[in-house]
Amino acid sequence: MGSAGVPVVVGLDNGGTSNNATVLTVDGRFLVDGLLEIPSEVRAGPDAAIEALARALDGALAQTGVPRELVRAVGLDTPGPASATGVISSRGSTNFSQAAWRGFDVRGALERRLGLPVVYHNDGNAAALYAHHVYFGAEAMNRSSVSAIVGTGLGGGVVEGGRVIAGAAGMAGELGHVHIPLTGLLGPEQPEPTCACGFTGDVESVASLTGIERNLLPYWLTRYPDHPLAAEPVARAAKLVRGYGEQGDALARDLFTQQAVALGRLFTVAANFTDPHAYFVGGGVVEAAPEFRDWFLATVREHTVLREEQAAVATFALVPERDMAGARGVAIAALEALRAVPESSPLVA
């Protein structure tokens, strides 16, 4: 239950099927321990989805016993692509496919509905921010990090001085679409991997579930033609391959080695671009059996080329609690925005 009279911020993580909510006190304590989910209604269009977000906020307050008048700000994250201020891409996105979502200001609409300041990040940036603050704690505002989150695509974020770098159009930290060298990454006669965005040889074309289905698995099954996954539809096989990896299966380890090398090459770019204190890896690929998870992270580290001075101060670690990272990350962002303005001023998101 909440502490009587202590102001809070609420974090709302909007997904394709569910909203997750959390509550963070202004003195830095999360009042929700696990997932607090309700349907997100995004397929019913913007109006229904905004109402579902408002219900998620009400549910979190009811769960924690916090009166609504103690809420000072709200953090919101959604899948991208979207602008830095929460306007869904004019081309739409996977989760927001109906025409009504194109160019829709989801942050502004929620702010009007709630009558509270709303701070926005995309879900990759939100998870990156949470990983950064959990890992560094009291030192978070003096540290920098890069996070790569392997899912259906490849998300992530760049954090400098404890804050997400959004960029001029809100597209900073779109790490999945950074091109990486393919020489030495591809196997014999392996076609160059293509991404749904139209790029060839970006990180997402290798390090994502879509990359497995589209590029990696069809190739590796030609090298292991008698593998049990050859009998499965490729979309199903792509989801099953991690289980084989956890058991030490040769095809799966070859495939996931390619993903780890791709992330190492991405982090090598980051090392020469922002030189962060920490490199975080998250997503389904590391939410796995400890041996596989540790092997994967070690392989990423092995293929990240750092100078001696960088290696002495750099950390490689996992993004914790991915299912809660979005809501918690945007709650932290809302709290930081609150702290950045004088008590008497309205919060400008």
mmCIF file of C-alpha atoms in Angstrom:
data_model
loop_
_atom_site.group_PDB
_atom_site.id
_atom_site.type_symbol
_atom_site.label_atom_id
_atom_site.label_comp_id
_atom_site.label_asym_id
_atom_site.label_seq_id
_atom_site.Cartn_x
_atom_site.Cartn_y
_atom_site.Cartn_z
ATOM 1 C CA MET A 1 0.000 0.000 0.000
ATOM 2 C CA GLY A 2 1.114 3.596 -0.576
ATOM 3 C CA SER A 3 2.574 5.880 2.049
ATOM 4 C CA ALA A 4 -0.056 8.335 3.302
ATOM 5 C CA GLY A 5 0.278 11.788 1.788
ATOM 6 C CA VAL A 6 3.412 11.113 -0.315
ATOM 7 C CA PRO A 7 3.052 12.385 -3.920
ATOM 8 C CA VAL A 8 3.595 9.886 -6.748
ATOM 9 C CA VAL A 9 4.056 9.530 -10.475
ATOM 10 C CA VAL A 10 2.420 6.746 -12.488
ATOM 11 C CA GLY A 11 4.132 4.803 -15.272
ATOM 12 C CA LEU A 12 1.984 3.380 -18.092
ATOM 13 C CA ASP A 13 3.471 0.860 -20.524
ATOM 14 C CA ASN A 14 1.272 0.491 -23.616
ATOM 15 C CA GLY A 15 1.668 -2.638 -25.719
ATOM 16 C CA GLY A 16 -0.033 -4.377 -28.612
ATOM 17 C CA THR A 17 -2.232 -6.436 -26.279
ATOM 18 C CA SER A 18 -1.787 -5.153 -22.715
ATOM 19 C CA ASN A 19 -1.120 -2.054 -20.648
ATOM 20 C CA ASN A 20 1.090 -2.431 -17.571
ATOM 21 C CA ALA A 21 1.055 0.202 -14.829
ATOM 22 C CA THR A 22 3.300 1.092 -11.903
ATOM 23 C CA VAL A 23 3.392 3.751 -9.191
ATOM 24 C CA LEU A 24 6.589 5.498 -8.031
ATOM 25 C CA THR A 25 6.755 7.783 -5.007
ATOM 26 C CA VAL A 26 8.580 11.097 -5.330
ATOM 27 C CA ASP A 27 11.156 9.746 -2.880
ATOM 28 C CA GLY A 28 11.929 6.893 -5.289
ATOM 29 C CA ARG A 29 9.991 3.816 -4.120
ATOM 30 C CA PHE A 30 8.006 1.579 -6.471
ATOM 31 C CA LEU A 31 4.697 0.593 -4.883
ATOM 32 C CA VAL A 32 3.899 -2.175 -7.396
ATOM 33 C CA ASP A 33 6.039 -5.324 -7.251
ATOM 34 C CA GLY A 34 4.922 -7.205 -10.362
ATOM 35 C CA LEU A 35 2.825 -6.838 -13.473
ATOM 36 C CA LEU A 36 -0.461 -4.942 -13.256
ATOM 37 C CA GLU A 37 -1.968 -5.557 -16.686
ATOM 38 C CA ILE A 38 -5.255 -4.874 -18.458
ATOM 39 C CA PRO A 39 -6.120 -5.110 -22.198
ATOM 40 C CA SER A 40 -4.695 -2.159 -24.174
ATOM 41 C CA GLU A 41 -7.512 -2.006 -26.780
ATOM 42 C CA VAL A 42 -5.143 -0.502 -29.372
ATOM 43 C CA ARG A 43 -6.801 -2.474 -32.175
ATOM 44 C CA ALA A 44 -10.086 -0.732 -31.354
ATOM 45 C CA GLY A 45 -8.497 2.612 -32.298
ATOM 46 C CA PRO A 46 -7.147 5.671 -30.452
ATOM 47 C CA ASP A 47 -10.265 6.611 -28.455
ATOM 48 C CA ALA A 48 -10.651 3.147 -26.933
ATOM 49 C CA ALA A 49 -6.917 2.908 -26.288
ATOM 50 C CA ILE A 50 -6.791 6.242 -24.422
ATOM 51 C CA GLU A 51 -9.696 5.105 -22.233
ATOM 52 C CA ALA A 52 -7.862 1.837 -21.532
ATOM 53 C CA LEU A 53 -4.780 3.806 -20.420
ATOM 54 C CA ALA A 54 -6.956 5.893 -18.098
ATOM 55 C CA ARG A 55 -8.376 2.651 -16.659
ATOM 56 C CA ALA A 56 -4.838 1.322 -16.163
ATOM 57 C CA LEU A 57 -3.964 4.427 -14.135
ATOM 58 C CA ASP A 58 -7.123 4.093 -12.020
ATOM 59 C CA GLY A 59 -6.374 0.407 -11.443
ATOM 60 C CA ALA A 60 -2.831 1.117 -10.276
ATOM 61 C CA LEU A 61 -4.055 3.739 -7.823
ATOM 62 C CA ALA A 62 -6.747 1.379 -6.508
ATOM 63 C CA GLN A 63 -4.172 -1.398 -6.114
ATOM 64 C CA THR A 64 -1.758 0.809 -4.153
ATOM 65 C CA GLY A 65 -4.312 2.814 -2.202
ATOM 66 C CA VAL A 66 -2.994 6.139 -3.498
ATOM 67 C CA PRO A 67 -5.581 8.929 -3.944
ATOM 68 C CA ARG A 68 -5.630 10.483 -7.403
ATOM 69 C CA GLU A 69 -4.898 13.970 -6.058
ATOM 70 C CA LEU A 70 -1.401 12.749 -5.072
ATOM 71 C CA VAL A 71 -0.474 11.986 -8.704
ATOM 72 C CA ARG A 72 1.854 14.714 -9.994
ATOM 73 C CA ALA A 73 2.738 13.364 -13.459
ATOM 74 C CA VAL A 74 2.375 10.325 -15.696
ATOM 75 C CA GLY A 75 4.980 8.527 -17.798
ATOM 76 C CA LEU A 76 3.820 6.802 -20.999
ATOM 77 C CA ASP A 77 5.636 4.483 -23.358
ATOM 78 C CA THR A 78 4.392 2.844 -26.544
ATOM 79 C CA PRO A 79 6.041 0.811 -29.273
ATOM 80 C CA GLY A 80 7.567 2.990 -31.984
ATOM 81 C CA PRO A 81 8.109 4.485 -34.387
ATOM 82 C CA ALA A 82 6.911 7.723 -32.840
ATOM 83 C CA SER A 83 8.268 11.221 -32.348
ATOM 84 C CA ALA A 84 10.038 12.401 -29.191
ATOM 85 C CA THR A 85 6.753 13.981 -28.072
ATOM 86 C CA GLY A 86 4.621 10.885 -28.609
ATOM 87 C CA VAL A 87 3.172 11.394 -32.078
ATOM 88 C CA ILE A 88 2.783 8.004 -33.786
ATOM 89 C CA SER A 89 4.611 7.820 -37.121
ATOM 90 C CA SER A 90 2.674 9.149 -40.106
ATOM 91 C CA ARG A 91 3.370 5.751 -41.714
ATOM 92 C CA GLY A 92 1.769 3.938 -38.784
ATOM 93 C CA SER A 93 3.476 1.065 -37.001
ATOM 94 C CA THR A 94 3.054 -2.639 -36.347
ATOM 95 C CA ASN A 95 0.976 -2.104 -33.214
ATOM 96 C CA PHE A 96 -0.899 0.948 -34.491
ATOM 97 C CA SER A 97 -2.012 -0.269 -37.885
ATOM 98 C CA GLN A 98 -5.375 1.472 -38.358
ATOM 99 C CA ALA A 99 -5.422 4.698 -40.340
ATOM 100 C CA ALA A 100 -6.662 6.674 -37.287
ATOM 101 C CA TRP A 101 -3.337 6.039 -35.525
ATOM 102 C CA ARG A 102 -1.176 7.610 -38.248
ATOM 103 C CA GLY A 103 0.214 10.865 -36.933
ATOM 104 C CA PHE A 104 -1.866 10.521 -33.733
ATOM 105 C CA ASP A 105 -0.590 12.458 -30.713
ATOM 106 C CA VAL A 106 -0.990 9.721 -28.096
ATOM 107 C CA ARG A 107 0.842 11.687 -25.396
ATOM 108 C CA GLY A 108 -1.227 14.832 -25.881
ATOM 109 C CA ALA A 109 -4.485 12.873 -26.002
ATOM 110 C CA LEU A 110 -3.699 11.085 -22.735
ATOM 111 C CA GLU A 111 -2.656 14.361 -21.105
ATOM 112 C CA ARG A 112 -6.011 15.930 -22.037
ATOM 113 C CA ARG A 113 -7.929 12.860 -20.855
ATOM 114 C CA LEU A 114 -6.176 12.704 -17.477
ATOM 115 C CA GLY A 115 -5.661 16.413 -16.818
ATOM 116 C CA LEU A 116 -2.094 15.588 -15.735
ATOM 117 C CA PRO A 117 1.319 16.216 -17.308
ATOM 118 C CA VAL A 118 2.406 13.219 -19.431
ATOM 119 C CA VAL A 119 6.042 12.443 -20.302
ATOM 120 C CA TYR A 120 6.618 10.120 -23.291
ATOM 121 C CA HIS A 121 9.267 7.632 -24.466
ATOM 122 C CA ASN A 122 9.103 4.708 -26.868
ATOM 123 C CA ASP A 123 9.283 1.287 -25.227
ATOM 124 C CA GLY A 124 12.928 0.630 -26.138
ATOM 125 C CA ASN A 125 14.046 3.915 -24.606
ATOM 126 C CA ALA A 126 11.919 3.261 -21.510
ATOM 127 C CA ALA A 127 13.531 -0.143 -20.917
ATOM 128 C CA ALA A 128 16.990 1.363 -21.515
ATOM 129 C CA LEU A 129 16.296 4.050 -18.925
ATOM 130 C CA TYR A 130 15.130 1.493 -16.366
ATOM 131 C CA ALA A 131 18.198 -0.722 -16.917
ATOM 132 C CA HIS A 132 20.435 2.313 -16.465
ATOM 133 C CA HIS A 133 18.837 3.495 -13.225
ATOM 134 C CA VAL A 134 18.599 0.026 -11.671
ATOM 135 C CA TYR A 135 22.227 -0.745 -12.452
ATOM 136 C CA PHE A 136 23.766 2.574 -11.420
ATOM 137 C CA GLY A 137 21.393 3.576 -8.608
ATOM 138 C CA ALA A 138 22.541 6.772 -6.921
ATOM 139 C CA GLU A 139 25.209 7.285 -9.610
ATOM 140 C CA ALA A 140 22.721 7.047 -12.504
ATOM 141 C CA MET A 141 22.733 10.770 -13.311
ATOM 142 C CA ASN A 142 26.532 10.686 -13.695
ATOM 143 C CA ARG A 143 26.700 7.654 -15.993
ATOM 144 C CA SER A 144 26.026 6.736 -19.637
ATOM 145 C CA SER A 145 24.831 3.515 -21.251
ATOM 146 C CA VAL A 146 23.649 1.880 -24.464
ATOM 147 C CA SER A 147 20.937 -0.805 -24.379
ATOM 148 C CA ALA A 148 20.027 -3.296 -27.105
ATOM 149 C CA ILE A 149 16.734 -5.126 -26.568
ATOM 150 C CA VAL A 150 16.173 -8.139 -28.791
ATOM 151 C CA GLY A 151 12.505 -8.812 -29.536
ATOM 152 C CA THR A 152 10.368 -9.010 -32.660
ATOM 153 C CA GLY A 153 12.643 -6.188 -33.801
ATOM 154 C CA LEU A 154 15.737 -4.699 -32.181
ATOM 155 C CA GLY A 155 14.954 -1.818 -29.830
ATOM 156 C CA GLY A 156 17.011 0.034 -27.303
ATOM 157 C CA GLY A 157 18.238 3.405 -26.286
ATOM 158 C CA VAL A 158 21.151 5.670 -25.524
ATOM 159 C CA VAL A 159 21.309 7.201 -22.040
ATOM 160 C CA GLU A 160 23.669 10.065 -21.209
ATOM 161 C CA GLY A 161 23.840 11.610 -17.751
ATOM 162 C CA GLY A 162 20.887 9.497 -16.667
ATOM 163 C CA ARG A 163 18.572 10.774 -19.416
ATOM 164 C CA VAL A 164 17.502 9.257 -22.726
ATOM 165 C CA ILE A 165 18.858 10.951 -25.838
ATOM 166 C CA ALA A 166 15.726 11.415 -27.951
ATOM 167 C CA GLY A 167 17.157 13.309 -30.912
ATOM 168 C CA ALA A 168 15.705 16.092 -33.043
ATOM 169 C CA ALA A 169 12.874 13.971 -34.490
ATOM 170 C CA GLY A 170 12.698 11.468 -31.644
ATOM 171 C CA MET A 171 14.510 8.825 -33.666
ATOM 172 C CA ALA A 172 17.772 8.632 -31.693
ATOM 173 C CA GLY A 173 18.564 5.216 -30.292
ATOM 174 C CA GLU A 174 16.947 3.351 -33.216
ATOM 175 C CA LEU A 175 19.815 0.916 -32.864
ATOM 176 C CA GLY A 176 18.186 -1.824 -34.918
ATOM 177 C CA HIS A 177 18.725 0.181 -38.075
ATOM 178 C CA VAL A 178 22.430 0.889 -37.598
ATOM 179 C CA HIS A 179 24.437 -0.813 -40.335
ATOM 180 C CA ILE A 180 27.130 -3.231 -39.207
ATOM 181 C CA PRO A 181 29.995 -4.859 -41.157
ATOM 182 C CA LEU A 182 28.944 -8.271 -42.492
ATOM 183 C CA THR A 183 32.445 -9.518 -43.344
ATOM 184 C CA GLY A 184 33.284 -12.386 -41.014
ATOM 185 C CA LEU A 185 29.734 -12.392 -39.637
ATOM 186 C CA LEU A 186 28.027 -14.411 -42.364
ATOM 187 C CA GLY A 187 28.538 -18.119 -42.949
ATOM 188 C CA PRO A 188 29.659 -19.682 -46.254
ATOM 189 C CA GLU A 189 27.257 -18.711 -49.062
ATOM 190 C CA GLN A 190 24.902 -17.004 -46.577
ATOM 191 C CA PRO A 191 22.798 -14.300 -48.298
ATOM 192 C CA GLU A 192 23.086 -10.758 -46.996
ATOM 193 C CA PRO A 193 20.318 -10.307 -44.399
ATOM 194 C CA THR A 194 17.497 -7.874 -45.184
ATOM 195 C CA CYS A 195 15.339 -5.886 -42.766
ATOM 196 C CA ALA A 196 11.622 -5.095 -43.000
ATOM 197 C CA CYS A 197 12.634 -1.399 -43.020
ATOM 198 C CA GLY A 198 14.291 -1.895 -46.407
ATOM 199 C CA PHE A 199 17.904 -1.857 -45.213
ATOM 200 C CA THR A 200 20.365 -4.657 -45.901
ATOM 201 C CA GLY A 201 22.792 -5.609 -43.160
ATOM 202 C CA ASP A 202 21.435 -3.580 -40.253
ATOM 203 C CA VAL A 203 21.501 -5.013 -36.718
ATOM 204 C CA GLU A 204 17.803 -5.941 -36.688
ATOM 205 C CA SER A 205 18.205 -8.057 -39.822
ATOM 206 C CA VAL A 206 20.309 -10.412 -37.671
ATOM 207 C CA ALA A 207 19.519 -9.739 -34.003
ATOM 208 C CA SER A 208 15.716 -10.058 -33.762
ATOM 209 C CA LEU A 209 12.992 -12.686 -33.955
ATOM 210 C CA THR A 210 12.104 -11.296 -37.388
ATOM 211 C CA GLY A 211 15.750 -11.678 -38.419
ATOM 212 C CA ILE A 212 15.749 -15.319 -37.280
ATOM 213 C CA GLU A 213 12.594 -16.087 -39.254
ATOM 214 C CA ARG A 214 13.499 -14.079 -42.339
ATOM 215 C CA ASN A 215 17.252 -14.570 -42.642
ATOM 216 C CA LEU A 216 19.058 -16.776 -40.138
ATOM 217 C CA LEU A 217 16.933 -19.899 -39.790
ATOM 218 C CA PRO A 218 16.340 -20.495 -43.526
ATOM 219 C CA TYR A 219 20.128 -20.373 -44.016
ATOM 220 C CA TRP A 220 21.125 -22.502 -41.020
ATOM 221 C CA LEU A 221 18.589 -25.187 -41.938
ATOM 222 C CA THR A 222 20.477 -25.634 -45.213
ATOM 223 C CA ARG A 223 23.580 -26.388 -43.106
ATOM 224 C CA TYR A 224 21.654 -28.740 -40.798
ATOM 225 C CA PRO A 225 19.072 -30.280 -43.178
ATOM 226 C CA ASP A 226 18.138 -33.125 -40.795
ATOM 227 C CA HIS A 227 17.377 -30.823 -37.876
ATOM 228 C CA PRO A 228 13.935 -31.305 -36.224
ATOM 229 C CA LEU A 229 13.107 -27.621 -36.845
ATOM 230 C CA ALA A 230 13.173 -28.294 -40.602
ATOM 231 C CA ALA A 231 9.791 -30.025 -40.209
ATOM 232 C CA GLU A 232 8.187 -26.947 -38.601
ATOM 233 C CA PRO A 233 6.693 -23.874 -40.323
ATOM 234 C CA VAL A 234 9.457 -21.262 -40.225
ATOM 235 C CA ALA A 235 7.508 -18.791 -38.036
ATOM 236 C CA ARG A 236 6.986 -21.488 -35.390
ATOM 237 C CA ALA A 237 10.546 -22.792 -35.756
ATOM 238 C CA ALA A 238 11.904 -19.267 -35.133
ATOM 239 C CA LYS A 239 10.133 -19.187 -31.769
ATOM 240 C CA LEU A 240 11.315 -22.678 -30.818
ATOM 241 C CA VAL A 241 14.998 -22.206 -31.630
ATOM 242 C CA ARG A 242 15.902 -20.574 -28.294
ATOM 243 C CA GLY A 243 14.794 -23.734 -26.461
ATOM 244 C CA TYR A 244 17.249 -25.701 -28.594
ATOM 245 C CA GLY A 245 19.920 -23.124 -27.809
ATOM 246 C CA GLU A 246 19.375 -23.630 -24.087
ATOM 247 C CA GLN A 247 20.037 -27.349 -24.618
ATOM 248 C CA GLY A 248 23.322 -26.657 -26.430
ATOM 249 C CA ASP A 249 22.019 -27.608 -29.898
ATOM 250 C CA ALA A 250 24.656 -26.923 -32.589
ATOM 251 C CA LEU A 251 22.373 -25.202 -35.132
ATOM 252 C CA ALA A 252 20.878 -22.957 -32.453
ATOM 253 C CA ARG A 253 24.274 -22.017 -31.028
ATOM 254 C CA ASP A 254 25.569 -21.154 -34.522
ATOM 255 C CA LEU A 255 22.495 -18.989 -35.099
ATOM 256 C CA PHE A 256 22.689 -17.211 -31.732
ATOM 257 C CA THR A 257 26.427 -16.721 -32.146
ATOM 258 C CA GLN A 258 25.599 -14.651 -35.229
ATOM 259 C CA GLN A 259 23.147 -12.571 -33.178
ATOM 260 C CA ALA A 260 25.733 -12.037 -30.437
ATOM 261 C CA VAL A 261 28.407 -11.048 -32.954
ATOM 262 C CA ALA A 262 25.968 -8.565 -34.531
ATOM 263 C CA LEU A 263 25.331 -6.986 -31.114
ATOM 264 C CA GLY A 264 29.073 -6.882 -30.458
ATOM 265 C CA ARG A 265 29.543 -4.996 -33.704
ATOM 266 C CA LEU A 266 26.748 -2.593 -32.753
ATOM 267 C CA PHE A 267 28.411 -1.977 -29.373
ATOM 268 C CA THR A 268 31.741 -1.430 -31.157
ATOM 269 C CA VAL A 269 30.045 1.405 -33.066
ATOM 270 C CA ALA A 270 28.702 2.733 -29.749
ATOM 271 C CA ALA A 271 32.172 2.541 -28.172
ATOM 272 C CA ASN A 272 33.476 4.866 -30.865
ATOM 273 C CA PHE A 273 30.405 7.097 -30.847
ATOM 274 C CA THR A 274 29.333 7.721 -27.249
ATOM 275 C CA ASP A 275 31.876 5.611 -25.273
ATOM 276 C CA PRO A 276 29.319 4.573 -22.613
ATOM 277 C CA HIS A 277 29.984 3.285 -19.108
ATOM 278 C CA ALA A 278 27.698 0.275 -19.670
ATOM 279 C CA TYR A 279 26.383 -1.936 -22.452
ATOM 280 C CA PHE A 280 23.056 -3.604 -21.646
ATOM 281 C CA VAL A 281 21.448 -6.532 -23.481
ATOM 282 C CA GLY A 282 17.773 -7.380 -22.982
ATOM 283 C CA GLY A 283 14.853 -9.234 -24.485
ATOM 284 C CA GLY A 284 13.754 -12.806 -24.936
ATOM 285 C CA VAL A 285 17.203 -13.977 -25.966
ATOM 286 C CA VAL A 286 18.536 -13.373 -22.462
ATOM 287 C CA GLU A 287 15.362 -14.311 -20.578
ATOM 288 C CA ALA A 288 16.570 -17.863 -20.762
ATOM 289 C CA ALA A 289 18.373 -20.571 -18.822
ATOM 290 C CA PRO A 290 21.359 -19.088 -16.925
ATOM 291 C CA GLU A 291 24.033 -21.002 -18.865
ATOM 292 C CA PHE A 292 22.655 -19.873 -22.227
ATOM 293 C CA ARG A 293 22.115 -16.292 -21.028
ATOM 294 C CA ASP A 294 25.657 -16.045 -19.648
ATOM 295 C CA TRP A 295 27.129 -17.619 -22.786
ATOM 296 C CA PHE A 296 25.243 -15.160 -25.002
ATOM 297 C CA LEU A 297 26.323 -12.072 -23.029
ATOM 298 C CA ALA A 298 29.933 -13.305 -22.931
ATOM 299 C CA THR A 299 29.844 -13.773 -26.724
ATOM 300 C CA VAL A 300 28.541 -10.215 -27.194
ATOM 301 C CA ARG A 301 31.369 -8.943 -24.957
ATOM 302 C CA GLU A 302 33.975 -10.995 -26.821
ATOM 303 C CA HIS A 303 32.952 -9.378 -30.120
ATOM 304 C CA THR A 304 32.811 -5.796 -28.831
ATOM 305 C CA VAL A 305 36.106 -4.148 -29.708
ATOM 306 C CA LEU A 306 37.135 -1.777 -26.930
ATOM 307 C CA ARG A 307 40.347 0.096 -26.361
ATOM 308 C CA GLU A 308 42.279 -0.804 -23.227
ATOM 309 C CA GLU A 309 41.146 2.394 -21.489
ATOM 310 C CA GLN A 310 37.498 1.646 -22.326
ATOM 311 C CA ALA A 311 37.662 -1.981 -21.240
ATOM 312 C CA ALA A 312 38.951 -0.866 -17.841
ATOM 313 C CA VAL A 313 35.760 1.112 -17.108
ATOM 314 C CA ALA A 314 33.035 -0.569 -19.219
ATOM 315 C CA THR A 315 30.395 -2.969 -17.900
ATOM 316 C CA PHE A 316 28.297 -5.548 -19.760
ATOM 317 C CA ALA A 317 25.034 -6.513 -18.064
ATOM 318 C CA LEU A 318 21.469 -7.672 -18.662
ATOM 319 C CA VAL A 319 18.334 -5.510 -18.766
ATOM 320 C CA PRO A 320 16.418 -6.642 -15.668
ATOM 321 C CA GLU A 321 12.707 -7.514 -15.486
ATOM 322 C CA ARG A 322 11.908 -6.694 -19.094
ATOM 323 C CA ASP A 323 8.169 -7.145 -18.577
ATOM 324 C CA MET A 324 8.165 -4.324 -15.994
ATOM 325 C CA ALA A 325 10.978 -2.240 -17.496
ATOM 326 C CA GLY A 326 8.761 -0.052 -19.732
ATOM 327 C CA ALA A 327 6.363 1.164 -17.045
ATOM 328 C CA ARG A 328 9.148 1.624 -14.526
ATOM 329 C CA GLY A 329 11.371 3.421 -17.037
ATOM 330 C CA VAL A 330 8.743 6.015 -17.930
ATOM 331 C CA ALA A 331 7.844 6.464 -14.260
ATOM 332 C CA ILE A 332 11.509 7.347 -13.652
ATOM 333 C CA ALA A 333 11.385 9.743 -16.640
ATOM 334 C CA ALA A 334 8.263 11.428 -15.226
ATOM 335 C CA LEU A 335 9.907 11.785 -11.815
ATOM 336 C CA GLU A 336 13.082 13.268 -13.349
ATOM 337 C CA ALA A 337 10.967 15.754 -15.343
ATOM 338 C CA LEU A 338 9.159 16.692 -12.147
ATOM 339 C CA ARG A 339 12.453 17.298 -10.344
ATOM 340 C CA ALA A 340 13.728 19.441 -13.197
ATOM 341 C CA VAL A 341 11.104 22.177 -12.815
ATOM 342 C CA PRO A 342 10.405 24.514 -9.883
ATOM 343 C CA GLU A 343 7.548 23.533 -7.567
ATOM 344 C CA SER A 344 5.416 26.469 -8.735
ATOM 345 C CA SER A 345 5.816 25.834 -12.464
ATOM 346 C CA PRO A 346 3.579 23.592 -14.559
ATOM 347 C CA LEU A 347 5.486 20.545 -15.778
ATOM 348 C CA VAL A 348 6.171 20.752 -19.507
ATOM 349 C CA ALA A 349 6.656 17.265 -20.971
#
